[in-house]
mmCIF file of C-alpha atoms in Angstrom:
data_model
loop_
_atom_site.group_PDB
_atom_site.id
_atom_site.type_symbol
_atom_site.label_atom_id
_atom_site.label_comp_id
_atom_site.label_asym_id
_atom_site.label_seq_id
_atom_site.Cartn_x
_atom_site.Cartn_y
_atom_site.Cartn_z
ATOM 1 C CA GLU A 174 0.000 0.000 0.000
ATOM 2 C CA ALA A 175 1.382 3.391 -0.985
ATOM 3 C CA GLY A 176 1.932 5.886 1.790
ATOM 4 C CA VAL A 177 1.205 9.572 1.857
ATOM 5 C CA THR A 178 3.030 11.351 -0.932
ATOM 6 C CA GLN A 179 3.844 15.011 -1.300
ATOM 7 C CA PHE A 180 5.007 17.078 -4.226
ATOM 8 C CA PRO A 181 7.353 18.793 -4.700
ATOM 9 C CA SER A 182 9.933 17.590 -2.228
ATOM 10 C CA HIS A 183 11.665 20.976 -2.333
ATOM 11 C CA SER A 184 10.698 24.399 -3.581
ATOM 12 C CA VAL A 185 12.735 27.582 -3.678
ATOM 13 C CA ILE A 186 10.837 30.721 -4.643
ATOM 14 C CA GLU A 187 11.204 34.461 -4.316
ATOM 15 C CA LYS A 188 9.164 36.583 -1.990
ATOM 16 C CA GLY A 189 5.920 37.557 -3.669
ATOM 17 C CA GLN A 190 5.665 34.491 -5.843
ATOM 18 C CA THR A 191 3.051 31.781 -5.611
ATOM 19 C CA VAL A 192 3.678 28.171 -4.680
ATOM 20 C CA THR A 193 1.285 25.230 -4.662
ATOM 21 C CA LEU A 194 2.006 22.144 -2.618
ATOM 22 C CA ARG A 195 0.253 18.869 -3.248
ATOM 23 C CA CYS A 196 -0.563 15.969 -0.965
ATOM 24 C CA ASP A 197 -1.896 12.568 -1.965
ATOM 25 C CA PRO A 198 -3.225 10.722 1.079
ATOM 26 C CA ILE A 199 -3.383 6.991 1.565
ATOM 27 C CA SER A 200 -6.221 5.638 -0.527
ATOM 28 C CA GLY A 201 -9.449 5.467 1.450
ATOM 29 C CA HIS A 202 -8.358 7.898 4.154
ATOM 30 C CA ASP A 203 -11.079 10.494 4.550
ATOM 31 C CA ASN A 204 -9.091 12.631 6.982
ATOM 32 C CA LEU A 205 -6.288 14.781 5.643
ATOM 33 C CA TYR A 206 -4.157 17.185 7.662
ATOM 34 C CA TRP A 207 -1.627 19.868 6.848
ATOM 35 C CA TYR A 208 1.127 20.828 9.265
ATOM 36 C CA ARG A 209 4.085 23.176 9.074
ATOM 37 C CA ARG A 210 7.427 23.253 10.807
ATOM 38 C CA VAL A 211 9.297 26.511 10.755
ATOM 39 C CA MET A 212 13.036 26.134 11.302
ATOM 40 C CA GLY A 213 13.809 24.863 14.782
ATOM 41 C CA LYS A 214 10.267 25.168 16.023
ATOM 42 C CA GLU A 215 7.585 22.614 16.704
ATOM 43 C CA ILE A 216 5.386 21.084 14.052
ATOM 44 C CA LYS A 217 2.201 23.133 13.990
ATOM 45 C CA PHE A 218 -1.238 22.146 12.830
ATOM 46 C CA LEU A 219 -2.634 24.114 9.899
ATOM 47 C CA LEU A 220 -5.899 22.467 8.953
ATOM 48 C CA HIS A 221 -7.934 19.299 8.744
ATOM 49 C CA PHE A 222 -10.148 18.011 5.930
ATOM 50 C CA VAL A 223 -12.787 15.354 6.224
ATOM 51 C CA LYS A 224 -13.318 14.300 2.663
ATOM 52 C CA GLU A 225 -13.683 17.578 0.770
ATOM 53 C CA SER A 226 -14.846 19.643 3.753
ATOM 54 C CA LYS A 227 -12.662 21.744 6.010
ATOM 55 C CA GLN A 228 -13.228 20.388 9.494
ATOM 56 C CA ASP A 229 -10.827 22.733 11.237
ATOM 57 C CA GLU A 230 -8.718 25.488 9.726
ATOM 58 C CA SER A 231 -7.846 27.242 12.949
ATOM 59 C CA GLY A 232 -4.130 26.828 12.352
ATOM 60 C CA MET A 233 -3.976 28.627 9.018
ATOM 61 C CA PRO A 234 -1.692 31.610 9.611
ATOM 62 C CA ASN A 235 -3.421 34.143 7.350
ATOM 63 C CA ASN A 236 -5.405 34.552 4.151
ATOM 64 C CA ARG A 237 -2.335 34.103 1.976
ATOM 65 C CA PHE A 238 -2.792 30.383 2.534
ATOM 66 C CA LEU A 239 -5.517 28.512 0.663
ATOM 67 C CA ALA A 240 -6.111 24.788 1.004
ATOM 68 C CA GLU A 241 -8.405 22.756 -1.179
ATOM 69 C CA ARG A 242 -9.443 19.159 -1.467
ATOM 70 C CA THR A 243 -11.809 18.980 -4.387
ATOM 71 C CA GLY A 244 -13.329 15.534 -4.765
ATOM 72 C CA GLY A 245 -12.039 14.473 -1.393
ATOM 73 C CA THR A 246 -8.883 12.848 -2.716
ATOM 74 C CA TYR A 247 -5.668 14.830 -3.042
ATOM 75 C CA SER A 248 -5.223 18.228 -1.475
ATOM 76 C CA THR A 249 -3.358 21.355 -2.459
ATOM 77 C CA LEU A 250 -2.007 24.130 -0.294
ATOM 78 C CA LYS A 251 -1.350 27.398 -2.100
ATOM 79 C CA VAL A 252 0.679 30.240 -0.683
ATOM 80 C CA GLN A 253 0.072 33.534 -2.486
ATOM 81 C CA PRO A 254 2.014 35.751 -2.225
ATOM 82 C CA ALA A 255 4.781 33.975 -0.350
ATOM 83 C CA GLU A 256 6.661 35.795 2.398
ATOM 84 C CA LEU A 257 10.035 35.028 3.964
ATOM 85 C CA GLU A 258 8.436 33.706 7.146
ATOM 86 C CA ASP A 259 6.579 31.045 5.164
ATOM 87 C CA SER A 260 9.810 29.080 4.784
ATOM 88 C CA GLY A 261 9.726 25.717 6.466
ATOM 89 C CA VAL A 262 8.694 22.125 5.986
ATOM 90 C CA TYR A 263 5.067 21.447 5.150
ATOM 91 C CA PHE A 264 3.815 18.030 6.164
ATOM 92 C CA CYS A 265 0.675 16.292 5.115
ATOM 93 C CA ALA A 266 -0.895 13.409 7.026
ATOM 94 C CA SER A 267 -3.883 11.191 6.480
ATOM 95 C CA ARG A 268 -6.000 9.082 8.758
ATOM 96 C CA GLN A 269 -8.664 6.469 8.203
ATOM 97 C CA GLN A 270 -12.002 7.291 9.757
ATOM 98 C CA GLY A 271 -12.422 5.400 13.030
ATOM 99 C CA GLN A 272 -8.669 4.986 13.532
ATOM 100 C CA GLU A 273 -6.455 7.176 15.688
ATOM 101 C CA THR A 274 -3.154 7.107 13.851
ATOM 102 C CA GLN A 275 -2.121 9.772 11.365
ATOM 103 C CA TYR A 276 0.353 8.730 8.699
ATOM 104 C CA PHE A 277 2.706 11.408 7.480
ATOM 105 C CA GLY A 278 4.208 12.197 4.141
ATOM 106 C CA PRO A 279 7.862 13.116 3.621
ATOM 107 C CA GLY A 280 7.148 16.834 3.634
ATOM 108 C CA THR A 281 7.814 19.666 1.225
ATOM 109 C CA ARG A 282 10.726 21.910 2.097
ATOM 110 C CA LEU A 283 9.842 25.462 1.103
ATOM 111 C CA LEU A 284 12.407 28.219 1.023
ATOM 112 C CA VAL A 285 11.287 31.758 0.297
ATOM 113 C CA LEU A 286 14.108 34.122 -0.628
ATOM 114 C CA ALA B 38 -5.488 23.502 25.593
ATOM 115 C CA GLN B 39 -3.210 20.591 24.966
ATOM 116 C CA SER B 40 0.535 21.077 24.742
ATOM 117 C CA VAL B 41 3.682 18.998 24.592
ATOM 118 C CA THR B 42 7.102 19.734 26.040
ATOM 119 C CA GLN B 43 10.291 18.022 25.018
ATOM 120 C CA PRO B 44 12.846 19.549 27.373
ATOM 121 C CA ASP B 45 15.919 18.291 25.555
ATOM 122 C CA ILE B 46 16.639 19.963 22.236
ATOM 123 C CA HIS B 47 19.711 17.850 21.512
ATOM 124 C CA ILE B 48 21.055 14.656 23.070
ATOM 125 C CA THR B 49 24.282 12.820 22.293
ATOM 126 C CA VAL B 50 24.806 9.206 23.296
ATOM 127 C CA SER B 51 27.404 6.602 22.472
ATOM 128 C CA GLU B 52 26.475 3.664 20.309
ATOM 129 C CA GLY B 53 25.356 0.803 22.521
ATOM 130 C CA ALA B 54 24.366 3.079 25.381
ATOM 131 C CA SER B 55 20.824 3.361 26.654
ATOM 132 C CA LEU B 56 18.573 6.224 25.670
ATOM 133 C CA GLU B 57 15.689 8.061 27.252
ATOM 134 C CA LEU B 58 13.942 10.989 25.565
ATOM 135 C CA ARG B 59 11.619 12.990 27.738
ATOM 136 C CA CYS B 60 8.121 14.136 26.906
ATOM 137 C CA ASN B 61 5.617 15.915 29.124
ATOM 138 C CA TYR B 62 2.141 16.845 28.058
ATOM 139 C CA SER B 63 -0.666 19.013 29.250
ATOM 140 C CA TYR B 64 -4.183 17.805 28.623
ATOM 141 C CA GLY B 65 -7.390 17.592 30.600
ATOM 142 C CA ALA B 66 -8.120 13.929 30.003
ATOM 143 C CA THR B 67 -6.179 10.868 28.963
ATOM 144 C CA PRO B 68 -4.831 11.767 25.564
ATOM 145 C CA TYR B 69 -3.641 9.719 22.680
ATOM 146 C CA LEU B 70 0.150 9.818 22.781
ATOM 147 C CA PHE B 71 2.602 9.234 19.965
ATOM 148 C CA TRP B 72 6.283 9.207 19.205
ATOM 149 C CA TYR B 73 7.416 9.908 15.673
ATOM 150 C CA VAL B 74 10.934 9.869 14.229
ATOM 151 C CA GLN B 75 12.279 11.859 11.318
ATOM 152 C CA SER B 76 15.517 10.682 9.785
ATOM 153 C CA PRO B 77 17.490 13.102 7.598
ATOM 154 C CA GLY B 78 15.658 13.692 4.343
ATOM 155 C CA GLN B 79 12.771 11.474 5.363
ATOM 156 C CA GLY B 80 9.238 12.044 6.525
ATOM 157 C CA LEU B 81 7.774 11.380 9.940
ATOM 158 C CA GLN B 82 7.583 7.717 10.834
ATOM 159 C CA LEU B 83 5.396 6.454 13.671
ATOM 160 C CA LEU B 84 7.459 4.666 16.325
ATOM 161 C CA LEU B 85 4.717 3.824 18.793
ATOM 162 C CA LYS B 86 1.458 5.034 20.263
ATOM 163 C CA TYR B 87 -0.568 4.837 23.459
ATOM 164 C CA PHE B 88 -4.337 5.034 23.636
ATOM 165 C CA SER B 89 -5.265 2.963 26.671
ATOM 166 C CA GLY B 90 -4.435 -0.223 28.540
ATOM 167 C CA ASP B 91 -0.904 -1.321 29.383
ATOM 168 C CA THR B 92 1.100 1.806 30.140
ATOM 169 C CA LEU B 93 4.309 0.344 28.704
ATOM 170 C CA VAL B 94 4.067 0.227 24.939
ATOM 171 C CA GLN B 95 6.446 -1.390 22.519
ATOM 172 C CA GLY B 96 7.239 0.143 19.182
ATOM 173 C CA ILE B 97 9.321 -0.491 16.134
ATOM 174 C CA LYS B 98 13.123 -0.523 16.029
ATOM 175 C CA GLY B 99 13.375 -1.679 19.646
ATOM 176 C CA PHE B 100 11.837 1.441 21.169
ATOM 177 C CA GLU B 101 9.401 1.510 24.056
ATOM 178 C CA ALA B 102 7.612 4.244 25.962
ATOM 179 C CA GLU B 103 5.895 4.404 29.304
ATOM 180 C CA PHE B 104 2.810 6.461 30.056
ATOM 181 C CA LYS B 105 2.852 7.889 33.566
ATOM 182 C CA ARG B 106 -0.361 9.714 34.324
ATOM 183 C CA SER B 107 0.856 11.084 37.657
ATOM 184 C CA GLN B 108 3.794 12.763 35.951
ATOM 185 C CA SER B 109 2.000 13.615 32.690
ATOM 186 C CA SER B 110 4.907 11.996 30.915
ATOM 187 C CA PHE B 111 5.439 9.651 27.998
ATOM 188 C CA ASN B 112 9.194 9.086 27.827
ATOM 189 C CA LEU B 113 10.762 7.126 25.018
ATOM 190 C CA ARG B 114 13.440 4.554 25.783
ATOM 191 C CA LYS B 115 15.788 2.199 24.033
ATOM 192 C CA PRO B 116 18.214 -0.089 25.882
ATOM 193 C CA SER B 117 20.980 0.006 23.277
ATOM 194 C CA VAL B 118 21.250 2.716 20.662
ATOM 195 C CA HIS B 119 22.443 2.014 17.123
ATOM 196 C CA TRP B 120 24.123 4.539 14.825
ATOM 197 C CA SER B 121 21.079 4.374 12.562
ATOM 198 C CA ASP B 122 18.928 5.796 15.376
ATOM 199 C CA ALA B 123 20.441 9.244 14.816
ATOM 200 C CA ALA B 124 17.434 11.349 13.878
ATOM 201 C CA GLU B 125 14.964 13.834 15.279
ATOM 202 C CA TYR B 126 12.262 12.527 17.586
ATOM 203 C CA PHE B 127 8.872 14.102 18.114
ATOM 204 C CA CYS B 128 6.384 13.467 20.860
ATOM 205 C CA ALA B 129 2.768 14.268 20.046
ATOM 206 C CA VAL B 130 -0.561 14.323 21.845
ATOM 207 C CA ALA B 131 -4.003 14.124 20.302
ATOM 208 C CA ASN B 132 -7.437 14.591 21.781
ATOM 209 C CA THR B 133 -10.540 12.600 20.987
ATOM 210 C CA ARG B 134 -11.136 14.769 17.943
ATOM 211 C CA ASN B 135 -7.667 13.771 16.796
ATOM 212 C CA ASP B 136 -6.317 17.310 16.947
ATOM 213 C CA MET B 137 -2.625 16.620 17.232
ATOM 214 C CA ARG B 138 -0.029 18.812 18.909
ATOM 215 C CA PHE B 139 3.694 18.204 18.669
ATOM 216 C CA GLY B 140 6.661 18.933 20.839
ATOM 217 C CA ALA B 141 9.580 20.898 19.435
ATOM 218 C CA GLY B 142 11.573 17.722 18.829
ATOM 219 C CA THR B 143 14.760 16.210 20.249
ATOM 220 C CA ARG B 144 17.702 15.720 17.943
ATOM 221 C CA LEU B 145 19.673 12.569 18.722
ATOM 222 C CA THR B 146 23.341 12.251 17.815
ATOM 223 C CA VAL B 147 24.999 8.853 18.175
ATOM 224 C CA LYS B 148 28.751 8.750 18.774
ATOM 225 C CA PRO B 149 30.711 5.759 17.465
#
């Protein structure tokens, strides 16, 4: 069974540009989560989808971040326009409904210059 | 609000020595507790988890952790560390809605 995959693995962009991160959860997992780790800090929750609906987006830092999960399969996280403080590692995780464990992807390392 | 504290930012141990990584949590009820490991260039891998029952849980790669309610702790242990265990370790707590909160991580260096 394939795990959670994320694309791209790395992204280097300039301040003001737009970047879109993609997450493909484990097949059949209705719950999808986005997290972010800024350099040296803890991994912080961004938002949670249940199928295509946003269950909790309390961790989204501001309106420059837009997450979507059309069709309830893969999800995208767009940052527009990117700022220097958006640099970090963005993790995606998925969880099967009724189970407690979240399975994480390898992360996307974003560097905003 | 739930929170997780990993007091040690960086730990260095010799190969073959024992290891204990500390984790303290703050939560109003019995939480779900997890330890994840991130090796260089890799994603987060689940080492072990505690939901209920036996407070000593066994995980992969020879790791174990003990839930101590009185101390609000969930420390990770390994009796003999291998060079391949060098990585960053994250403790996490989740509530019944599966909102997960992570500690800041402990980086483990293994000396030959």
